[in-house]
PDB file of C-alpha atoms and ligand atoms in Angstrom:
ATOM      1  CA  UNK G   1      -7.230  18.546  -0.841  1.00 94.00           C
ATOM      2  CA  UNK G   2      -6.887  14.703  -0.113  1.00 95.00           C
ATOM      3  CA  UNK G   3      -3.076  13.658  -0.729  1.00 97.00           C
ATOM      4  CA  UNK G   4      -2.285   9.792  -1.303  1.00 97.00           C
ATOM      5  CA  UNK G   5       0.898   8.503  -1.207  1.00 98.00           C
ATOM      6  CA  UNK G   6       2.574   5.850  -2.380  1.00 98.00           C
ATOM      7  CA  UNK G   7       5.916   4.175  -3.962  1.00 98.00           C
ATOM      8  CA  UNK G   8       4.014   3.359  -6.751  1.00 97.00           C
ATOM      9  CA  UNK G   9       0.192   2.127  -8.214  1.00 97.00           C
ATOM     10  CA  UNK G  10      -0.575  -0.007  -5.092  1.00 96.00           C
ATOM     11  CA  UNK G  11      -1.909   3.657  -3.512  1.00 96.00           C
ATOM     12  CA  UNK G  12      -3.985   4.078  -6.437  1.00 95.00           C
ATOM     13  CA  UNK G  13      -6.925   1.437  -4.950  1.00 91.00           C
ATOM     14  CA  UNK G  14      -6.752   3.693  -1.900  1.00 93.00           C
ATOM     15  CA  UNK G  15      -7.749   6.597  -4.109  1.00 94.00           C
ATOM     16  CA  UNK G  16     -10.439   4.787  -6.257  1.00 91.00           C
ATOM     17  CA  UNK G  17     -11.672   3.941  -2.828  1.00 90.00           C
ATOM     18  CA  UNK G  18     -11.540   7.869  -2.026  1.00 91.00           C
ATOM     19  CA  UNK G  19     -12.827   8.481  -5.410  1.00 91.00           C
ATOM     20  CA  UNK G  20     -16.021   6.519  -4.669  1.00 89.00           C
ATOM     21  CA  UNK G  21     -16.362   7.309  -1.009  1.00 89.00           C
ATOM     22  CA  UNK G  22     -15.987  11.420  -1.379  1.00 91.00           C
ATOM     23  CA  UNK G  23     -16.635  12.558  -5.186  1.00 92.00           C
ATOM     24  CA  UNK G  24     -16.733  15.962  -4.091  1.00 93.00           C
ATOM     25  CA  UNK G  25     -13.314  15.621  -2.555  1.00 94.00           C
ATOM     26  CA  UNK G  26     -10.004  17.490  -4.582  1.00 95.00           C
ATOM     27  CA  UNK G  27      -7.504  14.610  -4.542  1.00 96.00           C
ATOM     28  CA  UNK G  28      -3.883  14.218  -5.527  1.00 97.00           C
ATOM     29  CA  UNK G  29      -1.492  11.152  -5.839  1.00 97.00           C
ATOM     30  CA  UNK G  30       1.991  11.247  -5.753  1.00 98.00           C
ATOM     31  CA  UNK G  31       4.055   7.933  -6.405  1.00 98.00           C
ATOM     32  CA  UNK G  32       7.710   8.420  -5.660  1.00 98.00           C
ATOM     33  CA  UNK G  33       8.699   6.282  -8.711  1.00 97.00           C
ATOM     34  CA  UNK G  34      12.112   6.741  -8.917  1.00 97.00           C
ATOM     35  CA  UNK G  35      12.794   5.262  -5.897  1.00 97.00           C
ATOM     36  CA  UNK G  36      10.364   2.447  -6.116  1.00 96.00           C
ATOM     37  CA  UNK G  37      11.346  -0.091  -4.468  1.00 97.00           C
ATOM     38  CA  UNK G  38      11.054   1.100  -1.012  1.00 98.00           C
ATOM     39  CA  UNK G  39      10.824  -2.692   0.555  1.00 96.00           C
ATOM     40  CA  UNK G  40      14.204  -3.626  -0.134  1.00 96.00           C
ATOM     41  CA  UNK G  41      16.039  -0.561   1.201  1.00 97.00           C
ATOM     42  CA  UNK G  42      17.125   0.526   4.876  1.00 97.00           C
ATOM     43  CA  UNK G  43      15.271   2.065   7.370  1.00 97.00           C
ATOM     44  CA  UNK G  44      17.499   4.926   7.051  1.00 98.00           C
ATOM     45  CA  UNK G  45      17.144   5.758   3.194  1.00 98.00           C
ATOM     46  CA  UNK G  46      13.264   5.062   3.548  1.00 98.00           C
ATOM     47  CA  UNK G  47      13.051   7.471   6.196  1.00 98.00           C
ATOM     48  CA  UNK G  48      14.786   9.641   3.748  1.00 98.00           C
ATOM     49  CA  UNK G  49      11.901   8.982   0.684  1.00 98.00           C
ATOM     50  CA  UNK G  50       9.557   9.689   3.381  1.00 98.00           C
ATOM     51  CA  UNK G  51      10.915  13.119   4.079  1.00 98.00           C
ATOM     52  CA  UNK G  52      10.803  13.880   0.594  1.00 97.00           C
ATOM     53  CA  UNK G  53       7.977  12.826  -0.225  1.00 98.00           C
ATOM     54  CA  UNK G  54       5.958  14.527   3.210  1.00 98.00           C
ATOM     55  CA  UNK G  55       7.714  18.004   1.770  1.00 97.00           C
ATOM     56  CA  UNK G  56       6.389  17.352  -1.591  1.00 97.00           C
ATOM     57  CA  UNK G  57       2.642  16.921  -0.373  1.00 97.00           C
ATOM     58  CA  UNK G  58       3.504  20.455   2.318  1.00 96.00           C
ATOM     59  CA  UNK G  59       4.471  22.000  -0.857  1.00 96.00           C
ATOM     60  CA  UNK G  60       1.531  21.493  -2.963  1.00 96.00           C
ATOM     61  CA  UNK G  61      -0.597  22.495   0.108  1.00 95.00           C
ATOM     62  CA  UNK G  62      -2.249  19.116   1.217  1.00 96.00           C
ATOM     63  CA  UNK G  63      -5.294  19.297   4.044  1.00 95.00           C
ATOM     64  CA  UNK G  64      -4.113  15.716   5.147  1.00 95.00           C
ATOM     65  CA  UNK G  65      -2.335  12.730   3.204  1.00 96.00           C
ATOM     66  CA  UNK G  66      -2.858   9.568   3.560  1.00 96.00           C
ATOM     67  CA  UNK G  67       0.016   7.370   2.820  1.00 97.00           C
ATOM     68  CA  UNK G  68      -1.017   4.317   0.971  1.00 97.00           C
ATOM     69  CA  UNK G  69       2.533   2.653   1.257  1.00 97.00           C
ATOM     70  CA  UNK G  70       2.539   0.055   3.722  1.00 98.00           C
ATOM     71  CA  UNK G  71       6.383   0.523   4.448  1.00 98.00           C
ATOM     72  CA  UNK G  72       6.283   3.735   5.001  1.00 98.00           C
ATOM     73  CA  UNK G  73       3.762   3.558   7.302  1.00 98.00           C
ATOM     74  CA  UNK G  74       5.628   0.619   9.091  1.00 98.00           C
ATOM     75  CA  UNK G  75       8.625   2.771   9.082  1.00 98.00           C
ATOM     76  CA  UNK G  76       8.342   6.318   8.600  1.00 98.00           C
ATOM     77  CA  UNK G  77       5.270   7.833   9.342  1.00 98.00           C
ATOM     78  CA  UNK G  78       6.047  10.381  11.729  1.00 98.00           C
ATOM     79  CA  UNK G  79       9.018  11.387   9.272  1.00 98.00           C
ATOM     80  CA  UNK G  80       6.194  11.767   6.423  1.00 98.00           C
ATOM     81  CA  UNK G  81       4.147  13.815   9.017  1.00 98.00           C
ATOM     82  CA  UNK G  82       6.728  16.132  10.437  1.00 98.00           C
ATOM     83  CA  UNK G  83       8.029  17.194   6.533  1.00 98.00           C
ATOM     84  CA  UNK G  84       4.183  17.373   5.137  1.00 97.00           C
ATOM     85  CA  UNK G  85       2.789  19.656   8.233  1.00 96.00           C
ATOM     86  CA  UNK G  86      -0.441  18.618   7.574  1.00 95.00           C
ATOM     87  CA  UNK G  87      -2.603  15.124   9.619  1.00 95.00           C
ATOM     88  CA  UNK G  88      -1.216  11.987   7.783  1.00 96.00           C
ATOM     89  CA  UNK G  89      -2.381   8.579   8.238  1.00 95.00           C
ATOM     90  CA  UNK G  90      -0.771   5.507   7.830  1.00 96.00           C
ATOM     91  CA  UNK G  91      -2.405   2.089   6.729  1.00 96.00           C
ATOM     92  CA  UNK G  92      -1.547  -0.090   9.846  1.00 97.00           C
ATOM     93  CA  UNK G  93      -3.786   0.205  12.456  1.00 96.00           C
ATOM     94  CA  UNK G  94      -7.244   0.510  10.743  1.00 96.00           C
ATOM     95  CA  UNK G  95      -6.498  -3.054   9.062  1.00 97.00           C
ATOM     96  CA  UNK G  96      -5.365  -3.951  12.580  1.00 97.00           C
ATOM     97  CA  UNK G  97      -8.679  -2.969  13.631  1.00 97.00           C
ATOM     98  CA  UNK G  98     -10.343  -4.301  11.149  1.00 96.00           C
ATOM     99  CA  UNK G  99      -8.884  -7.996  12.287  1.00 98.00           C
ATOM    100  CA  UNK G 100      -9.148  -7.557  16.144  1.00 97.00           C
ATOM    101  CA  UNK G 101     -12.804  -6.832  15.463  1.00 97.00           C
ATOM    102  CA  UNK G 102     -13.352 -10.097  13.683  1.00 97.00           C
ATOM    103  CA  UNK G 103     -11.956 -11.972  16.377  1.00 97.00           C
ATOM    104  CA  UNK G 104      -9.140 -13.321  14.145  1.00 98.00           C
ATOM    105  CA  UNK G 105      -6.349 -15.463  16.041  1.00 97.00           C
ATOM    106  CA  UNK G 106      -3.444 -16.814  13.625  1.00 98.00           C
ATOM    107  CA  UNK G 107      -2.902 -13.833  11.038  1.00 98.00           C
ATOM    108  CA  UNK G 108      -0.119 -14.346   8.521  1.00 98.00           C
ATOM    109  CA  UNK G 109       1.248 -10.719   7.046  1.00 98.00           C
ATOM    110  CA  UNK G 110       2.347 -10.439   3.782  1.00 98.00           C
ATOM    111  CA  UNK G 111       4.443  -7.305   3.121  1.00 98.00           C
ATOM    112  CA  UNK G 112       7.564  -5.882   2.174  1.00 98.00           C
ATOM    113  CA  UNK G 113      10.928  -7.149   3.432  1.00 98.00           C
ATOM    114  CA  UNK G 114      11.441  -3.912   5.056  1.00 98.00           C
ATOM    115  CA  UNK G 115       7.964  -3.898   6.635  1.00 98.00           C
ATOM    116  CA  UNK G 116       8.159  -7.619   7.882  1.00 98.00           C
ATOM    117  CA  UNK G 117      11.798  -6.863   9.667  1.00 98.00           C
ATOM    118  CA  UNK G 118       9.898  -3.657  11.567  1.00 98.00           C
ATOM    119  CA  UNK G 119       7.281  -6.253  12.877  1.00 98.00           C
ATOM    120  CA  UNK G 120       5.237  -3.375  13.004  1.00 98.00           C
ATOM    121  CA  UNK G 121       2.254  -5.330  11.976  1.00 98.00           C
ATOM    122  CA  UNK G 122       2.666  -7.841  14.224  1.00 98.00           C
ATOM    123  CA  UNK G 123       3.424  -5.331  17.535  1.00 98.00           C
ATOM    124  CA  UNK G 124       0.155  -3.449  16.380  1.00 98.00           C
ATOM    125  CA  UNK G 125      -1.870  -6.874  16.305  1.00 98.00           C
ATOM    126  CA  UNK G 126      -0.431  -7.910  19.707  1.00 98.00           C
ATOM    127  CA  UNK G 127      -0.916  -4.886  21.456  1.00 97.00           C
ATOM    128  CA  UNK G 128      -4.785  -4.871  20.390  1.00 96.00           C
ATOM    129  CA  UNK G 129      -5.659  -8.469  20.853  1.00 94.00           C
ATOM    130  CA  UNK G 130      -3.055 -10.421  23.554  1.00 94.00           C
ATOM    131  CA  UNK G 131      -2.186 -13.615  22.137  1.00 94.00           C
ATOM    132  CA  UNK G 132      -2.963 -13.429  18.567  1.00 98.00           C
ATOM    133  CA  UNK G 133      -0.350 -15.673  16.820  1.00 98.00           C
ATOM    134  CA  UNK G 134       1.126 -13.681  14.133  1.00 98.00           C
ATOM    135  CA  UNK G 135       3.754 -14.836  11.315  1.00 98.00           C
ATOM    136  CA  UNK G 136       5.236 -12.127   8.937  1.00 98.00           C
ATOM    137  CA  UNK G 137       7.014 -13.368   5.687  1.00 98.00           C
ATOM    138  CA  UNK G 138       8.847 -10.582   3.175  1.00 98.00           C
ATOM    139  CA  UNK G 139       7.531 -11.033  -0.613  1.00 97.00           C
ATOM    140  CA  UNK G 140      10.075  -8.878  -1.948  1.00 95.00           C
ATOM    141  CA  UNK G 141       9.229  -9.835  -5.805  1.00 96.00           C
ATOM    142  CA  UNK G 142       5.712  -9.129  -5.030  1.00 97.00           C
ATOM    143  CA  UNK G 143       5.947  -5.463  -5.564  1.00 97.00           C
ATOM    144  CA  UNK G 144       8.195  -5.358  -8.793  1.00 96.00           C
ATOM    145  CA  UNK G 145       5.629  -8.374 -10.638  1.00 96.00           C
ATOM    146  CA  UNK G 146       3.182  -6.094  -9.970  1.00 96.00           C
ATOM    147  CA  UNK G 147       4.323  -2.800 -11.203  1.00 96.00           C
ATOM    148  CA  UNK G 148       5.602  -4.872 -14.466  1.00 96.00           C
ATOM    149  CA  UNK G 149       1.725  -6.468 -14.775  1.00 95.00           C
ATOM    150  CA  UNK G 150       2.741  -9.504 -13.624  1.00 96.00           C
ATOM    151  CA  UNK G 151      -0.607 -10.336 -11.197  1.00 96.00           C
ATOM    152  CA  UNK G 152      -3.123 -12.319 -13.450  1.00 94.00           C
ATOM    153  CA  UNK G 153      -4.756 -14.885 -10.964  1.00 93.00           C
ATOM    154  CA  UNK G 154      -4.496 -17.705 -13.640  1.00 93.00           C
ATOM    155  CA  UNK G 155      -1.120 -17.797 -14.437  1.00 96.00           C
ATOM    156  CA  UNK G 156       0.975 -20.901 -13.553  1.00 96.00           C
ATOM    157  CA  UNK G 157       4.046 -19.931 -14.024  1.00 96.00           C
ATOM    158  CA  UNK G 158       2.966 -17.139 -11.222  1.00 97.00           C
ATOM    159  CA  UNK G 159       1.068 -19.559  -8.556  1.00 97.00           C
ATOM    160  CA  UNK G 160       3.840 -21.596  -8.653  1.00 97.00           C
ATOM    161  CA  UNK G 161       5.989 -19.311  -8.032  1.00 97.00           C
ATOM    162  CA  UNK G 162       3.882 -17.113  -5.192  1.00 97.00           C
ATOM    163  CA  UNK G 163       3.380 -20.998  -3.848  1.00 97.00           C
ATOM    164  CA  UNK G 164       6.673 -20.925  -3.100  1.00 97.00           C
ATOM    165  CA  UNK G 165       7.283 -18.035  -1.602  1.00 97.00           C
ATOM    166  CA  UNK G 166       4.613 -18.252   0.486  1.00 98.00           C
ATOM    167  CA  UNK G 167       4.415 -21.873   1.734  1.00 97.00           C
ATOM    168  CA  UNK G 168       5.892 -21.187   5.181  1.00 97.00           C
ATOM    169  CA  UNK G 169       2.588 -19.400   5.467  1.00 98.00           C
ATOM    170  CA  UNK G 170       1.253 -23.202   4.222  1.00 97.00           C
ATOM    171  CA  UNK G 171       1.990 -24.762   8.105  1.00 97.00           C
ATOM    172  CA  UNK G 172       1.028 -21.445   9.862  1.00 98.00           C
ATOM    173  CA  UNK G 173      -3.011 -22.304   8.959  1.00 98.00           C
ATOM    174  CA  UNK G 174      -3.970 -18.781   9.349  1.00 98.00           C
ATOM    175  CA  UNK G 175      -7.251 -17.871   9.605  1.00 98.00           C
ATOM    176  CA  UNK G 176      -6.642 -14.256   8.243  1.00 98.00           C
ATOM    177  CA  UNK G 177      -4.189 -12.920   5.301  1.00 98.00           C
ATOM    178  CA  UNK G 178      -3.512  -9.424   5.880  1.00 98.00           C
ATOM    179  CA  UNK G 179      -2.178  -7.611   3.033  1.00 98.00           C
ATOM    180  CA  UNK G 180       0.522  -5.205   4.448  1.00 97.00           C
ATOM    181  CA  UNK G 181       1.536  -3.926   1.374  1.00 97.00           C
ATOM    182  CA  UNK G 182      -1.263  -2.326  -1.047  1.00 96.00           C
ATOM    183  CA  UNK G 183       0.249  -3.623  -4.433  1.00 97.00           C
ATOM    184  CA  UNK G 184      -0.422  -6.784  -2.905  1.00 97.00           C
ATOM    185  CA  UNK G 185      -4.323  -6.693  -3.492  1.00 96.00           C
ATOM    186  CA  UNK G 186      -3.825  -7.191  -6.838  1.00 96.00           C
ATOM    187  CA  UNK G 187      -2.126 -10.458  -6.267  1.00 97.00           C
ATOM    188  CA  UNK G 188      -5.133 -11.149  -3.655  1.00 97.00           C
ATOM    189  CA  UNK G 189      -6.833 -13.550  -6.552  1.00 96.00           C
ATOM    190  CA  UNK G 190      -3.435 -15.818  -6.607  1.00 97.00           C
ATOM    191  CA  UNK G 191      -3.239 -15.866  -2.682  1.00 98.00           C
ATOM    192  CA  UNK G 192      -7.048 -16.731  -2.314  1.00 97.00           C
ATOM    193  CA  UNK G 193      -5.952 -19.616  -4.662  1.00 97.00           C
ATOM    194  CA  UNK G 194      -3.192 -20.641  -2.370  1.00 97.00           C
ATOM    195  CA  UNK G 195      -5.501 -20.210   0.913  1.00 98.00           C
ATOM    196  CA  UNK G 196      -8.620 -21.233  -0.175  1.00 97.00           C
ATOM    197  CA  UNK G 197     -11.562 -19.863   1.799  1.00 97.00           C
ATOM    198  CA  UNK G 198      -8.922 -17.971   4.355  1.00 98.00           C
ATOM    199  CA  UNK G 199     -10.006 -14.172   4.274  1.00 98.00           C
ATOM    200  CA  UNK G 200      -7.443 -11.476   2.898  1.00 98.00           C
ATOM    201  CA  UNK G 201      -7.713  -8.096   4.719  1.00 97.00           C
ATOM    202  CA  UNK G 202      -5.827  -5.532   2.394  1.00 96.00           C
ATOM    203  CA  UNK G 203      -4.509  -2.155   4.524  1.00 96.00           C
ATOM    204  CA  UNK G 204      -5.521   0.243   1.861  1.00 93.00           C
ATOM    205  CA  UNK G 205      -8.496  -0.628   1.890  1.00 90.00           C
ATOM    206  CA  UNK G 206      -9.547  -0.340   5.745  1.00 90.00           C
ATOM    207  CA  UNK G 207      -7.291   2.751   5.472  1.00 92.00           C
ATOM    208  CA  UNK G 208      -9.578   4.395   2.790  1.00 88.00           C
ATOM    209  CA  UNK G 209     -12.599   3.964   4.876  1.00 83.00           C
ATOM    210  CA  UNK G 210     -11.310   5.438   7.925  1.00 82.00           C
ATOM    211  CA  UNK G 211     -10.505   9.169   6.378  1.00 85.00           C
ATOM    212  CA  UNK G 212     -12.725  11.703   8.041  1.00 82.00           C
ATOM    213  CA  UNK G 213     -15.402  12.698   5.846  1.00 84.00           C
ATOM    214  CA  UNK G 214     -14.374  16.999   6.648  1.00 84.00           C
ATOM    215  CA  UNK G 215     -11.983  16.399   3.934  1.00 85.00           C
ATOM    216  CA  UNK G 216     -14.083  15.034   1.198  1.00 83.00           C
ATOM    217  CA  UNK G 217     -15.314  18.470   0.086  1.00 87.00           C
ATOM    218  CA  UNK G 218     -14.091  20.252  -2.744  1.00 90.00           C
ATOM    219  CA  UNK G 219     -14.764  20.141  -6.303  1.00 93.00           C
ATOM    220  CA  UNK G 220     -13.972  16.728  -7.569  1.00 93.00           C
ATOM    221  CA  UNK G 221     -10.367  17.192  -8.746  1.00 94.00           C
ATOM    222  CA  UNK G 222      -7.301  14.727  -9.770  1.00 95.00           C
ATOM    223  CA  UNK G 223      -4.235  15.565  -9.865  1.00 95.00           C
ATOM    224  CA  UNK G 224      -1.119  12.482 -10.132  1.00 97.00           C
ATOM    225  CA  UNK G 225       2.422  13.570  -9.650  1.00 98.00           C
ATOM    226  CA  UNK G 226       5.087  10.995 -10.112  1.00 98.00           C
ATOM    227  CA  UNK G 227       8.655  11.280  -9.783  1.00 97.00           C
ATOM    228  CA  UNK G 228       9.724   9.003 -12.627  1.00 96.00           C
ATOM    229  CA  UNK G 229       8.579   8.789 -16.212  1.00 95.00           C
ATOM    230  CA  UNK G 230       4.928   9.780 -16.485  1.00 95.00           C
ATOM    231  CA  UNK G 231       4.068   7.740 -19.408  1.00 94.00           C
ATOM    232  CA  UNK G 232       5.860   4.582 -17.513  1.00 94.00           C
ATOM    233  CA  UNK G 233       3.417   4.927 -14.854  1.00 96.00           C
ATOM    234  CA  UNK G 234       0.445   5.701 -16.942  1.00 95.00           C
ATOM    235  CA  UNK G 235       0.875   2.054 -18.571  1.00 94.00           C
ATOM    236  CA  UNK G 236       1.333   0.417 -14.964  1.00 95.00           C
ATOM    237  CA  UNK G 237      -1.469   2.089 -13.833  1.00 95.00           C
ATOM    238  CA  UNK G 238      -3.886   1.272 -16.505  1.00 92.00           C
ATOM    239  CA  UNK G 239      -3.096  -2.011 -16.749  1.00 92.00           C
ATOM    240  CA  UNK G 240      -4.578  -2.631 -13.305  1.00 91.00           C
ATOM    241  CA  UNK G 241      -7.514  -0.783 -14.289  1.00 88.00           C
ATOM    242  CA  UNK G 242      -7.682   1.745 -11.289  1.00 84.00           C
ATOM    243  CA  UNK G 243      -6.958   4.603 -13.013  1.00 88.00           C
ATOM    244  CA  UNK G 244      -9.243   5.903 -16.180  1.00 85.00           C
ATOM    245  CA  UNK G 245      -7.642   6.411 -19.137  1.00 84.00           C
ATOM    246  CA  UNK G 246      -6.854  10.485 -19.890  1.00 86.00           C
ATOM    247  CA  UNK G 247      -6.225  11.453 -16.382  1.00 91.00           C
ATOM    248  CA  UNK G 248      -2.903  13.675 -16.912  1.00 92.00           C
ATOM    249  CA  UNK G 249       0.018  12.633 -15.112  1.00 95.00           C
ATOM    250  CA  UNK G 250       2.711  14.974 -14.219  1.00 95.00           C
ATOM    251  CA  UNK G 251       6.499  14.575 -13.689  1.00 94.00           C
ATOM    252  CA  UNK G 252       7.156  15.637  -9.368  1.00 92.00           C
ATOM    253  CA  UNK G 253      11.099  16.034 -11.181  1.00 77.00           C
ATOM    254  CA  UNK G 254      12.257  19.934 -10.556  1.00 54.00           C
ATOM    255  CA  UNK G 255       8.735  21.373  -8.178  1.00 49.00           C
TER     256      UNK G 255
HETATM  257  N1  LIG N 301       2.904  -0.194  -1.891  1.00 96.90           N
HETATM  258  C1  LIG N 301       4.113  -0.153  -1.096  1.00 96.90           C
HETATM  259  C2  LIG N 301       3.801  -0.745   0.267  1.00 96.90           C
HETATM  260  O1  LIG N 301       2.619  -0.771   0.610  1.00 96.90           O
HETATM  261  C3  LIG N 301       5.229  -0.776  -1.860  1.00 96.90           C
HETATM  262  C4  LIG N 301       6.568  -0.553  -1.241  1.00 96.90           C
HETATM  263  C5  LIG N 301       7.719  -0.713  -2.190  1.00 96.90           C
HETATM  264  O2  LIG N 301       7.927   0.175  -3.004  1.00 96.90           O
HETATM  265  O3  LIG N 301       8.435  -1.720  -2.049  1.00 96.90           O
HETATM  266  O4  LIG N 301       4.652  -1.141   1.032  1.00 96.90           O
END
């Protein structure tokens, strides 16, 4: 079974992407809600989630996992990996790939606070491609607007707001976006609006495409675990539209 991981519904594009990719596969999403968010907290505590959260997936017997959370897999990874005992992948370097391999040269990140003080990102794009200019800004209101269905890429209250949040990006001119946190592809219809014509890489999605096709067999099963209210989750989820309606969602709370 296919574990994805993640604070909260950004994972849940990864797994659509799964979803599509390996219908076959037995899948199972766990979003540590009660602790979402992870952005704002300390290295320290979100190496703690990450613990957690690796044991949970160990417990319910995960092949692999891939962690759909951008800031823990700026931060925590190998913590996720040692607790889950099973391969985990992160969502850093295939979008880093992903860039590198278009030749891209002034690549603003967009992530969580705690993900944009690790630099992670930016180390990763370095090390591939000497030279690249990189400039990582924090959104933390990103993630809670999104979880609360705040993301419509009309809304003016919301451009203006994500315009100014983001305008240091504004005199940067980059000439790639990349997502570094995967609730942030939801807002990618706002930040195309704000960079028009720049291309947005998102990290869950180049992360979905690079799981190893030995673990999409199995026979087509869902399972969602969250940690927090199930029913508060089902109506985030739904209203993004990434998860059908009827899939049951069980409480994590007590396993
Ligand atoms: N989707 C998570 C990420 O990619 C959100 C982290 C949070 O809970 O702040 O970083």
């Amino acid at each position: 079974m296919i574990g994805v991981f993640d604070s909260g519904i950004g994972g849940l594009s990864v797994l659509a992407a799964l979803r599509s990719a390996y219908p076959a596969a037995d899948l199972l999403y766990y979003a540590d809600t009660a602790n979402l968010p992870y952005g704002g907290r300390s290295p320290a505590l979100i190496r703690r989630f990450a613990k957690e959260a690796g044991k949970q997936f160990g417990g319910w017997g995960a092949d692999c996992v891939q962690v759909a959370c951008g800031t823990v897999s700026s931060l925590a990874l190998d913590d996720f990996a040692a607790a889950a005992g099973c391969p985990v992948s992160g969502v850093v370097l295939p979008v880093v790939d992903a860039i590198t391999r278009d030749g891209r040269r002034r690549v603003l990140i967009l992530s969580t606070e705690a993900t944009a003080r690790s630099r992670v990102f930016d180390a990763a794009l370095t090390a591939k491609r000497p030279g690249v200019a990189t400039l990582s800004l924090g959104c933390p209101l990103f993630v809670p607007l999104v979880e609360n269905g705040f993301f419509a890429g009309n809304d003016p209250a919301l451009l203006s707001l994500a315009g100014r949040i983001l305008a240091p990006g504004q005199t940067f001119f980059p000439d790639a976006i990349l997502l570094g946190c995967t609730h942030f592809r939801l807002l990618a219809p706002l930040i195309s609006r704000l960079f028009p014509g720049v291309p947005l890489y998102d990290c869950g999605e180049a992360a979905a495409g690079a799981v190893p096709e030995r673990f999409g067999r199995g026979n087509g099963t869902l399972r969602v675990y969250v940690s927090d209210d199930p029913e508060r989750f089902r109506l985030a989820a739904e209203r993004t539209g990434s998860l059908s309606p009827g899939v049951p969602i069980t409480s994590a709370a007590g396993e």
